[in-house]
Coordinates of C-alpha atoms in Angstrom, one line a residue:
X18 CA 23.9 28.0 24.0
X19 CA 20.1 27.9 23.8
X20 CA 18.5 24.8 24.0
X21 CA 15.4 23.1 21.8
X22 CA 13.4 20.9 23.6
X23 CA 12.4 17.6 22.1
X24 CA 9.1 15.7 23.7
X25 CA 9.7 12.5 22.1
X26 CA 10.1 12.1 18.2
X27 CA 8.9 9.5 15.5
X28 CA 10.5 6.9 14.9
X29 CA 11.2 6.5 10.4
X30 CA 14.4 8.7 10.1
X31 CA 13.7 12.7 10.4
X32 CA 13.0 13.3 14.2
X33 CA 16.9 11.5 14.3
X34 CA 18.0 14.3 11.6
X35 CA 16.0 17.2 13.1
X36 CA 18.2 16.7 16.5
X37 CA 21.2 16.7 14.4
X38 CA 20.0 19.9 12.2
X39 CA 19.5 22.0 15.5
X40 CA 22.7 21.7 16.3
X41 CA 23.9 22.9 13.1
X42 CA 21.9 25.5 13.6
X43 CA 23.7 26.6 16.3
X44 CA 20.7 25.3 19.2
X45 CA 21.7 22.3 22.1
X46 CA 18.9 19.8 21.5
X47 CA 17.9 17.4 24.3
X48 CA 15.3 14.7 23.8
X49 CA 12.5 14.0 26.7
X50 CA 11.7 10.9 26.7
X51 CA 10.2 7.8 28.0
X52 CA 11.9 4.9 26.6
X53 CA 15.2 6.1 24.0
X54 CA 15.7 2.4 23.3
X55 CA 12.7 2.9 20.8
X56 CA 14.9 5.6 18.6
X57 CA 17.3 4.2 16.1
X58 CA 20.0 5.8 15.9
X59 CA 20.0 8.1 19.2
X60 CA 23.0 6.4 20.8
X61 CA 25.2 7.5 17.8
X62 CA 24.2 11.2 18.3
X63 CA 26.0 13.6 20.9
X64 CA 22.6 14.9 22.0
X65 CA 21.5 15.2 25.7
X66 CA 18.6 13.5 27.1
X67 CA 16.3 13.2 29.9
X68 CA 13.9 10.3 30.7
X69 CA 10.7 11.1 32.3
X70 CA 7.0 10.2 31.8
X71 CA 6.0 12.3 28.7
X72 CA 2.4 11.2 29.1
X73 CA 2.5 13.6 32.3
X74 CA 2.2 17.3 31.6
X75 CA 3.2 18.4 35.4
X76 CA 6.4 16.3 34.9
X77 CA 7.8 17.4 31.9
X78 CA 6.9 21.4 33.0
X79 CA 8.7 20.3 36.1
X80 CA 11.6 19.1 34.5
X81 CA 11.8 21.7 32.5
X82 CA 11.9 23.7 35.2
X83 CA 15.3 22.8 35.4
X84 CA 16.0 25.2 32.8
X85 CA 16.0 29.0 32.8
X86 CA 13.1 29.7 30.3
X87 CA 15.7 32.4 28.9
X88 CA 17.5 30.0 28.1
X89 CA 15.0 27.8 26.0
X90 CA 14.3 28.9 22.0
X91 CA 11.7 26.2 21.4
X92 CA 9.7 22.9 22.2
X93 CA 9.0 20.5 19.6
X94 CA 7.6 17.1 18.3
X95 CA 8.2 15.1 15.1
X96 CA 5.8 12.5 16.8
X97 CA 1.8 13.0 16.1
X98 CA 1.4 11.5 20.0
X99 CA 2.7 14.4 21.3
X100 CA 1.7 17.3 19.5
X101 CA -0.8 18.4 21.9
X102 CA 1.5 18.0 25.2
X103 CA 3.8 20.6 22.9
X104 CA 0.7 22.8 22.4
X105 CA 0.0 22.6 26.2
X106 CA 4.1 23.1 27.3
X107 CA 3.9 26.0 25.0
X108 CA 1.5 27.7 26.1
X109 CA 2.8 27.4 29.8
X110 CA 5.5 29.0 28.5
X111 CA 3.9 31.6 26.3
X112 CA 5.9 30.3 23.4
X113 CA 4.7 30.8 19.9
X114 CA 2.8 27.7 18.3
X115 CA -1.1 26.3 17.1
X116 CA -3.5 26.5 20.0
X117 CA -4.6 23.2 21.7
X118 CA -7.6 23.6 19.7
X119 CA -6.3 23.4 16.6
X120 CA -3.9 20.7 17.2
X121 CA -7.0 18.7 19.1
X122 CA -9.1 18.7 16.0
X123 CA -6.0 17.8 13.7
X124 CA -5.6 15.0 16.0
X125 CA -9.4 13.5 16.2
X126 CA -10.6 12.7 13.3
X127 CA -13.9 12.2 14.5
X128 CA -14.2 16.3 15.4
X129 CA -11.9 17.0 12.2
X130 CA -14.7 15.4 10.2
X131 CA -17.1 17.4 11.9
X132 CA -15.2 21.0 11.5
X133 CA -14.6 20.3 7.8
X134 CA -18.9 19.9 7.5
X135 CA -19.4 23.0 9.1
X136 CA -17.2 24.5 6.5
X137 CA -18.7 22.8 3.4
X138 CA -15.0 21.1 2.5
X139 CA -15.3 17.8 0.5
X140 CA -14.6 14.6 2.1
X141 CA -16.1 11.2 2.7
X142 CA -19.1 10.5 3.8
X143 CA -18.7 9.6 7.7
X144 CA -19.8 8.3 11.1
X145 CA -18.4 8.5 14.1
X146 CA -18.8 5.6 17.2
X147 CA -18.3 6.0 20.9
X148 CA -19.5 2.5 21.7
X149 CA -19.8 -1.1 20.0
X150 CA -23.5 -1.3 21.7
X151 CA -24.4 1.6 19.0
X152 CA -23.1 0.1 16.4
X153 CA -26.3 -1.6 15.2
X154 CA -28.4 1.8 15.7
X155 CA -26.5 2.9 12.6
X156 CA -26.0 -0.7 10.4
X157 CA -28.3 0.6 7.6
X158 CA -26.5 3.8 7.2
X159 CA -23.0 2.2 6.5
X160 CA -22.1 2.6 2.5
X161 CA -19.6 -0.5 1.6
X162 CA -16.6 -0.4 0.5
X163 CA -15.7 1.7 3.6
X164 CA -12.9 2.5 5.7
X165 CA -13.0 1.9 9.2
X166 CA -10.0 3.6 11.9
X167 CA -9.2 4.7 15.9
X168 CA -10.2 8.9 15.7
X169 CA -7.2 9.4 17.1
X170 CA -4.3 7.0 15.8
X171 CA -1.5 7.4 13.9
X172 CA 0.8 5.3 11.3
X173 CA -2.2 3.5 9.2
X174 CA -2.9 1.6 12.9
X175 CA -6.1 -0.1 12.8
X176 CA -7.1 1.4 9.4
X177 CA -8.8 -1.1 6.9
X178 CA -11.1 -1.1 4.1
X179 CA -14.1 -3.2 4.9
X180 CA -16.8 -4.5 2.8
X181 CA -19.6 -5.6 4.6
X182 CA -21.0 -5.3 8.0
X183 CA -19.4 -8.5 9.7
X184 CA -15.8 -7.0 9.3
X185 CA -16.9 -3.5 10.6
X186 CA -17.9 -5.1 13.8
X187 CA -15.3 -7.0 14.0
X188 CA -12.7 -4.3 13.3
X189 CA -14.3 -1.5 15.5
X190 CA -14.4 -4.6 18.2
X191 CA -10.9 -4.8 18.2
X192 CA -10.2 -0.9 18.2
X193 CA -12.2 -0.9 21.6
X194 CA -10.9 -3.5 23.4
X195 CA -7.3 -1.6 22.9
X196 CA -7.5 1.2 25.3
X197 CA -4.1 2.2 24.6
X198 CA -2.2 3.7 21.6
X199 CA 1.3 2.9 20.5
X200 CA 2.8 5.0 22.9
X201 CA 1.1 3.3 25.9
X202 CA -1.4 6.7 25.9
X203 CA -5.0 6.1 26.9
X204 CA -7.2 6.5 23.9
X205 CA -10.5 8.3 23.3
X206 CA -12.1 5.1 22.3
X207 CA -14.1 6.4 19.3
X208 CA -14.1 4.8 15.8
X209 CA -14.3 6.5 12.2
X210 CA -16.4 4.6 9.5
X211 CA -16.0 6.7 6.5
X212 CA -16.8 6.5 2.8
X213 CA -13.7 4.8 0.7
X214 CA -12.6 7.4 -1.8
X215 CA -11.5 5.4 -5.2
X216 CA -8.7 7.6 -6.3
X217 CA -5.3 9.3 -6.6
X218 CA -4.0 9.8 -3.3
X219 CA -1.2 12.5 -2.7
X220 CA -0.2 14.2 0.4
X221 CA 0.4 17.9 0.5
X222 CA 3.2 19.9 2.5
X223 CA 2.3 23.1 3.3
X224 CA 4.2 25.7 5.6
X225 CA 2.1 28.0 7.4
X226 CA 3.3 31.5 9.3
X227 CA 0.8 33.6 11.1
X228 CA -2.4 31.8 9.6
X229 CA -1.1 32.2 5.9
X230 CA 0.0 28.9 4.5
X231 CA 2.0 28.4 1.7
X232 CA 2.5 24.8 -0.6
X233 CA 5.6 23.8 -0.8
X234 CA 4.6 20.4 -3.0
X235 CA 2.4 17.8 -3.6
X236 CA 3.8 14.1 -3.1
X237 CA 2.1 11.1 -4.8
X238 CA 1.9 8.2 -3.0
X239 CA 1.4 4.5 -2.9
X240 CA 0.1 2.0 -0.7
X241 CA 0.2 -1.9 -0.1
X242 CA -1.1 -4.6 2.5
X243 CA -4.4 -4.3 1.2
X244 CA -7.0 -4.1 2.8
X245 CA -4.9 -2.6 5.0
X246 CA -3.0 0.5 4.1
X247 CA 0.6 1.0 4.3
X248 CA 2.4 3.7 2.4
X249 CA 4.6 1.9 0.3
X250 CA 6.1 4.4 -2.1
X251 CA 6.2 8.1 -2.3
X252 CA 7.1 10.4 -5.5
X253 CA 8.1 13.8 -5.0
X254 CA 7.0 16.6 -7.3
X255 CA 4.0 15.0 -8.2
X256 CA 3.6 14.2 -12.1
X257 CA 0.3 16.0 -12.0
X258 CA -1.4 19.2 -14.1
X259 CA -1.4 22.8 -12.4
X260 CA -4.7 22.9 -12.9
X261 CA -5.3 20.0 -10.5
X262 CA -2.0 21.1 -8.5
X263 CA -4.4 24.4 -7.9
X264 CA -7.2 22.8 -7.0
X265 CA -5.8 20.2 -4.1
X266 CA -3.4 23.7 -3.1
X267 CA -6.6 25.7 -2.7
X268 CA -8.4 22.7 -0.7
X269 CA -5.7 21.9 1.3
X270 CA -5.2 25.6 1.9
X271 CA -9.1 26.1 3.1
X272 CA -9.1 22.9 5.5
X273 CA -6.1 24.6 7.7
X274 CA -7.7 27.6 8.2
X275 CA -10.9 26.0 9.2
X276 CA -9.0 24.3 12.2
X277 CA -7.0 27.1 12.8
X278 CA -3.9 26.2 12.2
X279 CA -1.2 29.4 12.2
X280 CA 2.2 27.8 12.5
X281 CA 4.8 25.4 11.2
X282 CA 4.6 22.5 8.9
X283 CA 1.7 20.5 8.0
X284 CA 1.1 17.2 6.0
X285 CA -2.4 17.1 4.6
X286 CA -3.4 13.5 2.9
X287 CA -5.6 14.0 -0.2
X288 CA -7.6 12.1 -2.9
X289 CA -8.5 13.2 -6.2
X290 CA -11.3 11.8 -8.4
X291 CA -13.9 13.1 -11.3
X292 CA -15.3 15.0 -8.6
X293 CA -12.2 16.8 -7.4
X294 CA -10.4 17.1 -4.2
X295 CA -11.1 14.8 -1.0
X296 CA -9.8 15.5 2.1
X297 CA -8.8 12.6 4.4
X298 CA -6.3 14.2 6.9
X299 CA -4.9 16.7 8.2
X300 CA -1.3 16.2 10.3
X301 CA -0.4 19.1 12.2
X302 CA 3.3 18.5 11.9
X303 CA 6.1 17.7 9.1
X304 CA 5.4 14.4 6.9
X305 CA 6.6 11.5 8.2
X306 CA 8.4 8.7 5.6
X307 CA 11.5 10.7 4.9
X308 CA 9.0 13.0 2.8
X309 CA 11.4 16.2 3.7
X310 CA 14.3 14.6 2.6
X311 CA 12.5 14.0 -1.0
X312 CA 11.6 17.6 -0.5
X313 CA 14.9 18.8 0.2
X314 CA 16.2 16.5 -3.0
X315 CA 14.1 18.2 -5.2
X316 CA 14.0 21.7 -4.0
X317 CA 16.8 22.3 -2.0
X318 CA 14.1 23.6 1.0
X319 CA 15.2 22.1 4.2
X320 CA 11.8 21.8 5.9
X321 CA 13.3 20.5 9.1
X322 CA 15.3 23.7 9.3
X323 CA 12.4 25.7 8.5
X324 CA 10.0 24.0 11.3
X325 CA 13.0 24.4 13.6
X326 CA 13.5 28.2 12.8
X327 CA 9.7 28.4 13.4
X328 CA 9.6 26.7 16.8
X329 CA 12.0 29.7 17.7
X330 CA 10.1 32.0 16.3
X331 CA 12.0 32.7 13.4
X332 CA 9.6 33.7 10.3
X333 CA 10.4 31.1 6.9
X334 CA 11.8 32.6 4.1
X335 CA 11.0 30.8 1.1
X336 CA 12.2 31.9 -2.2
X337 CA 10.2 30.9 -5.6
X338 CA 10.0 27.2 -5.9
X339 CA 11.5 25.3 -8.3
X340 CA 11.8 21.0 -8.5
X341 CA 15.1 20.1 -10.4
X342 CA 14.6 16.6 -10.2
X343 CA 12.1 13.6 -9.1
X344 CA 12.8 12.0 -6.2
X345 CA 10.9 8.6 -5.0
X346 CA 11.1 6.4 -1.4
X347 CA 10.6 3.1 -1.8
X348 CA 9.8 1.1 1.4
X349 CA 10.7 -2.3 1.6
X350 CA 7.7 -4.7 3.0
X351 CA 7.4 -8.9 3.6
X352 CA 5.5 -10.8 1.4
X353 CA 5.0 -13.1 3.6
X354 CA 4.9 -14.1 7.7
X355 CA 8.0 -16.2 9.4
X356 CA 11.4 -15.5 9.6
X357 CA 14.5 -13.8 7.3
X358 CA 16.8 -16.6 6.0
X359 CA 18.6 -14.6 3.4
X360 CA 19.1 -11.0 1.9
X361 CA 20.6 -10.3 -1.5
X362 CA 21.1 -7.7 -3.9
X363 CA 21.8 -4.4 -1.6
X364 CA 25.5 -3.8 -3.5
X365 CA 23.4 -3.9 -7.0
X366 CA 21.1 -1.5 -5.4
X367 CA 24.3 0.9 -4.0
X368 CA 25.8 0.6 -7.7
X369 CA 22.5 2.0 -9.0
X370 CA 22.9 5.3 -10.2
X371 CA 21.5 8.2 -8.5
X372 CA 20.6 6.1 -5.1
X373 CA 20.6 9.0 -2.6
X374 CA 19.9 6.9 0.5
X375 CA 19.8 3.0 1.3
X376 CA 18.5 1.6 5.1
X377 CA 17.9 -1.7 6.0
X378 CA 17.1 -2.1 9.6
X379 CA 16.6 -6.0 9.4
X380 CA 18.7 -8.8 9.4
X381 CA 18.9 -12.2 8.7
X382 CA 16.8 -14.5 11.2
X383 CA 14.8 -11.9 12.6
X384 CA 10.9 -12.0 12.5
X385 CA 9.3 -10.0 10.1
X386 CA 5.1 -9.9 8.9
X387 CA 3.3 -9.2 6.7
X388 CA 2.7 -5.3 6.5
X389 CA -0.4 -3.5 8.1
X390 CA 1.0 -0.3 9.5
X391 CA 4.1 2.0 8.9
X392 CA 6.3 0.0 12.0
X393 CA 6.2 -3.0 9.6
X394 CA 7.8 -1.6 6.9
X395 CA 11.7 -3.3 7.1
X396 CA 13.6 -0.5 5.4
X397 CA 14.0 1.9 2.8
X398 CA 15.5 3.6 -0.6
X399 CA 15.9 6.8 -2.2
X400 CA 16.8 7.1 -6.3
X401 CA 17.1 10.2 -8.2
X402 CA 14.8 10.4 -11.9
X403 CA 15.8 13.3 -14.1
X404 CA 12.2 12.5 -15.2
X405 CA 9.1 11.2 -14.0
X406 CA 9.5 7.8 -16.3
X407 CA 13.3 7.3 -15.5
X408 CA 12.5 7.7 -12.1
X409 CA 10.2 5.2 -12.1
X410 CA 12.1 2.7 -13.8
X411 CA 15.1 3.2 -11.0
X412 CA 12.5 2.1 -8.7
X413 CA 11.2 -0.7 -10.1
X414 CA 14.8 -1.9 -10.6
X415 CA 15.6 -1.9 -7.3
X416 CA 12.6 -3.0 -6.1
X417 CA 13.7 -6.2 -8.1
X418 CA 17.0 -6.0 -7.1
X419 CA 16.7 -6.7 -3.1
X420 CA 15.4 -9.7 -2.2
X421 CA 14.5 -10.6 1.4
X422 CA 13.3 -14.5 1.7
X423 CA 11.9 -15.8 4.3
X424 CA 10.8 -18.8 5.6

């Protein structure tokens, strides 16, 4: 049986249900990673493993050594930290996938800002710092409210809206004195202060095959933690016009092919205003926040199983695209610092109908905070809406229905 090659994975739910969907497609998965412990889940899936140090290029292409090429169909991330090592392994291997280049710029946002200028493709006013010492060169160029955030981070880390110069400093302080990531990875040690876009945020999931991409949806979202920003709630199709539909499709659509990007899935993170479309992001991989599963709810496209068909160098077939439902994730988030002394209300929430999927992955007595990145979110729910306003209502019902007190 050939074999798929996961370099580590994320860590909300799908890189867990892309191991079991290769072997449902008929693939042996095996996981390479540093630490499993950090994956929910994993113990309770017959999948093989290997622990190395996936921060080492020359040790994973040693271990894989291990394995006839012939006998590999594909290397593959759900994890933004290791998108580039699975550019690099691939194309040791001559495998099919997006050039370290293209990946590279998906990844920085500093150089993404800058490749999205030379193409004229609207997004927020920015500058980029390599040192706190420069920071004062450019005081009198910083427009508040702004955002400040790592170049290269992931998950909402170290992302905040600021509003005047004494918490820029402070913030871009703090993002240099960590010179690791999540993932224990050295970082580049640059800082993005960019223009805060007051609008309608949506991300769009496109899937791209030999350069042409196509949109598969748009998914509104919602954040909290303010003035941090954690995604707190995602809606999936998007209650929006095709006209504007259109118009984020076609600058989504110009952004990937002015970083190159030829295969697979990608998650692009949007805003609309008066003035139209503003790009913020670009992931080079499959949305994160169970966004497939909303996808695969409401359209009955598997994109795990596409990304997985395309890693093997299977070309997606996508028939025309029709949404036969609204599907929405809630995420459940603290209110407050301290400790869990009660949960109540998750059998309402089970008897709700059209509840697709309920997680909790706290319980009582552990220590929870208040959220300022994805890793603090403590759970999550699906619900079914025939429409937009009923699904919407489901939400909000259950978002009243679980309570988590802490003290």
């Amino acid at each position: 049986m050939k074999k798929i090659i996961f370099i580590e994975s994320n860590t909300t739910g799908t890189g867990m249900i892309a191991l079991k969907k290769t072997k449902e497609l008929g693939y042996d998965p095996i996981l390479i990673a540093k630490n499993l412990k950090i994956y929910n889940g994993f113990s309770e899936l017959d999948c093989k493993s290997m622990t190395i140090n996936t921060d080492n290029l020359n040790d994973i292409i040693s271990c894989l050594k291990n394995i006839k090429k012939d006998n590999i169909a594909g290397v593959f991330t759900t994890s933004d930290y290791y998108l580039e090592t699975v550019a690099q392994v691939n194309h040791s291997l001559n495998f099919i996938g997006n050039s370290l280049e293209s990946i590279h710029t998906c990844r920085d946002k500093g150089i993404f800002r800058n490749r999205l200028k030379q193409f004229d493709i609207q997004q927020p006013n920015f500058l980029i710092v390599e040192k706190q010492e420069s920071l004062h060169c450019i005081k009198n160029k910083i427009s508040y409210p702004c955002v400040v955030k790592p170049t290269d981070e992931s998950g909402s880390n170290r992302v905040k809206f600021c509003i005047n110069f004494e918490e820029v400093e402070a913030l871009t302080r703090e993002i240099f004195a960590e010179p690791y990531n999540k993932r224990g990875q050295r970082r580049n040690q640059k800082v993005l202060i960019e223009e805060y876009i007051d609008g309608d945020e949506y991300s769009v999931e496109m899937f791209t095959w030999e350069g042409n991409p196509k949109c598969i949806g748009i998914t509104k979202k919602c954040v909290t933690g303010f003035p941090h920003f954690v995604e707190k709630q995602h809606i999936f199709p998007a209650p929006i016009s095709s006209d504007i539909y259109s118009k984020i499709e076609l600058t989504v659509m110009n952004a990937l092919k002015a970083v190159n990007f030829r295969y697979g899935a990608s998650h692009a993170e949007v805003k609309w205003t008066e003035k139209g479309c503003f790009t913020i992001e670009i992931n080079a991989r499959l949305a994160g926040g169970m966004i497939p599963e909303l996808v695969k709810y409401s359209s009955g496209i598997d994109l795990i199983e596409k990304q997985l068909l395309c890693v093997t160098n299977t070309p997606p077939s996508f028939k025309e695209i029709k949404y036969h439902d609204y599907m929405g994730i809630n995420f459940f988030t603290a209110n407050e610092s301290g400790k869990i002394s009660s949960i109540t209300g998750v059998d309402d929430v089970l008897s709700i109908p059209d509840v697709l999927e309920f997680n909790l992955k706290v319980k009582v007595g552990e220590k929870v905070k208040m959220p300022k990145n994805f890793s603090d979110r403590l759970g999550y729910v699906i619900v079914k809406g025939n429409t937009y306003k009923e699904l919407l209502i489901r939400l909000k019902d259950v978002s009243e229905k679980v309570i988590i007190s802490i003290n």
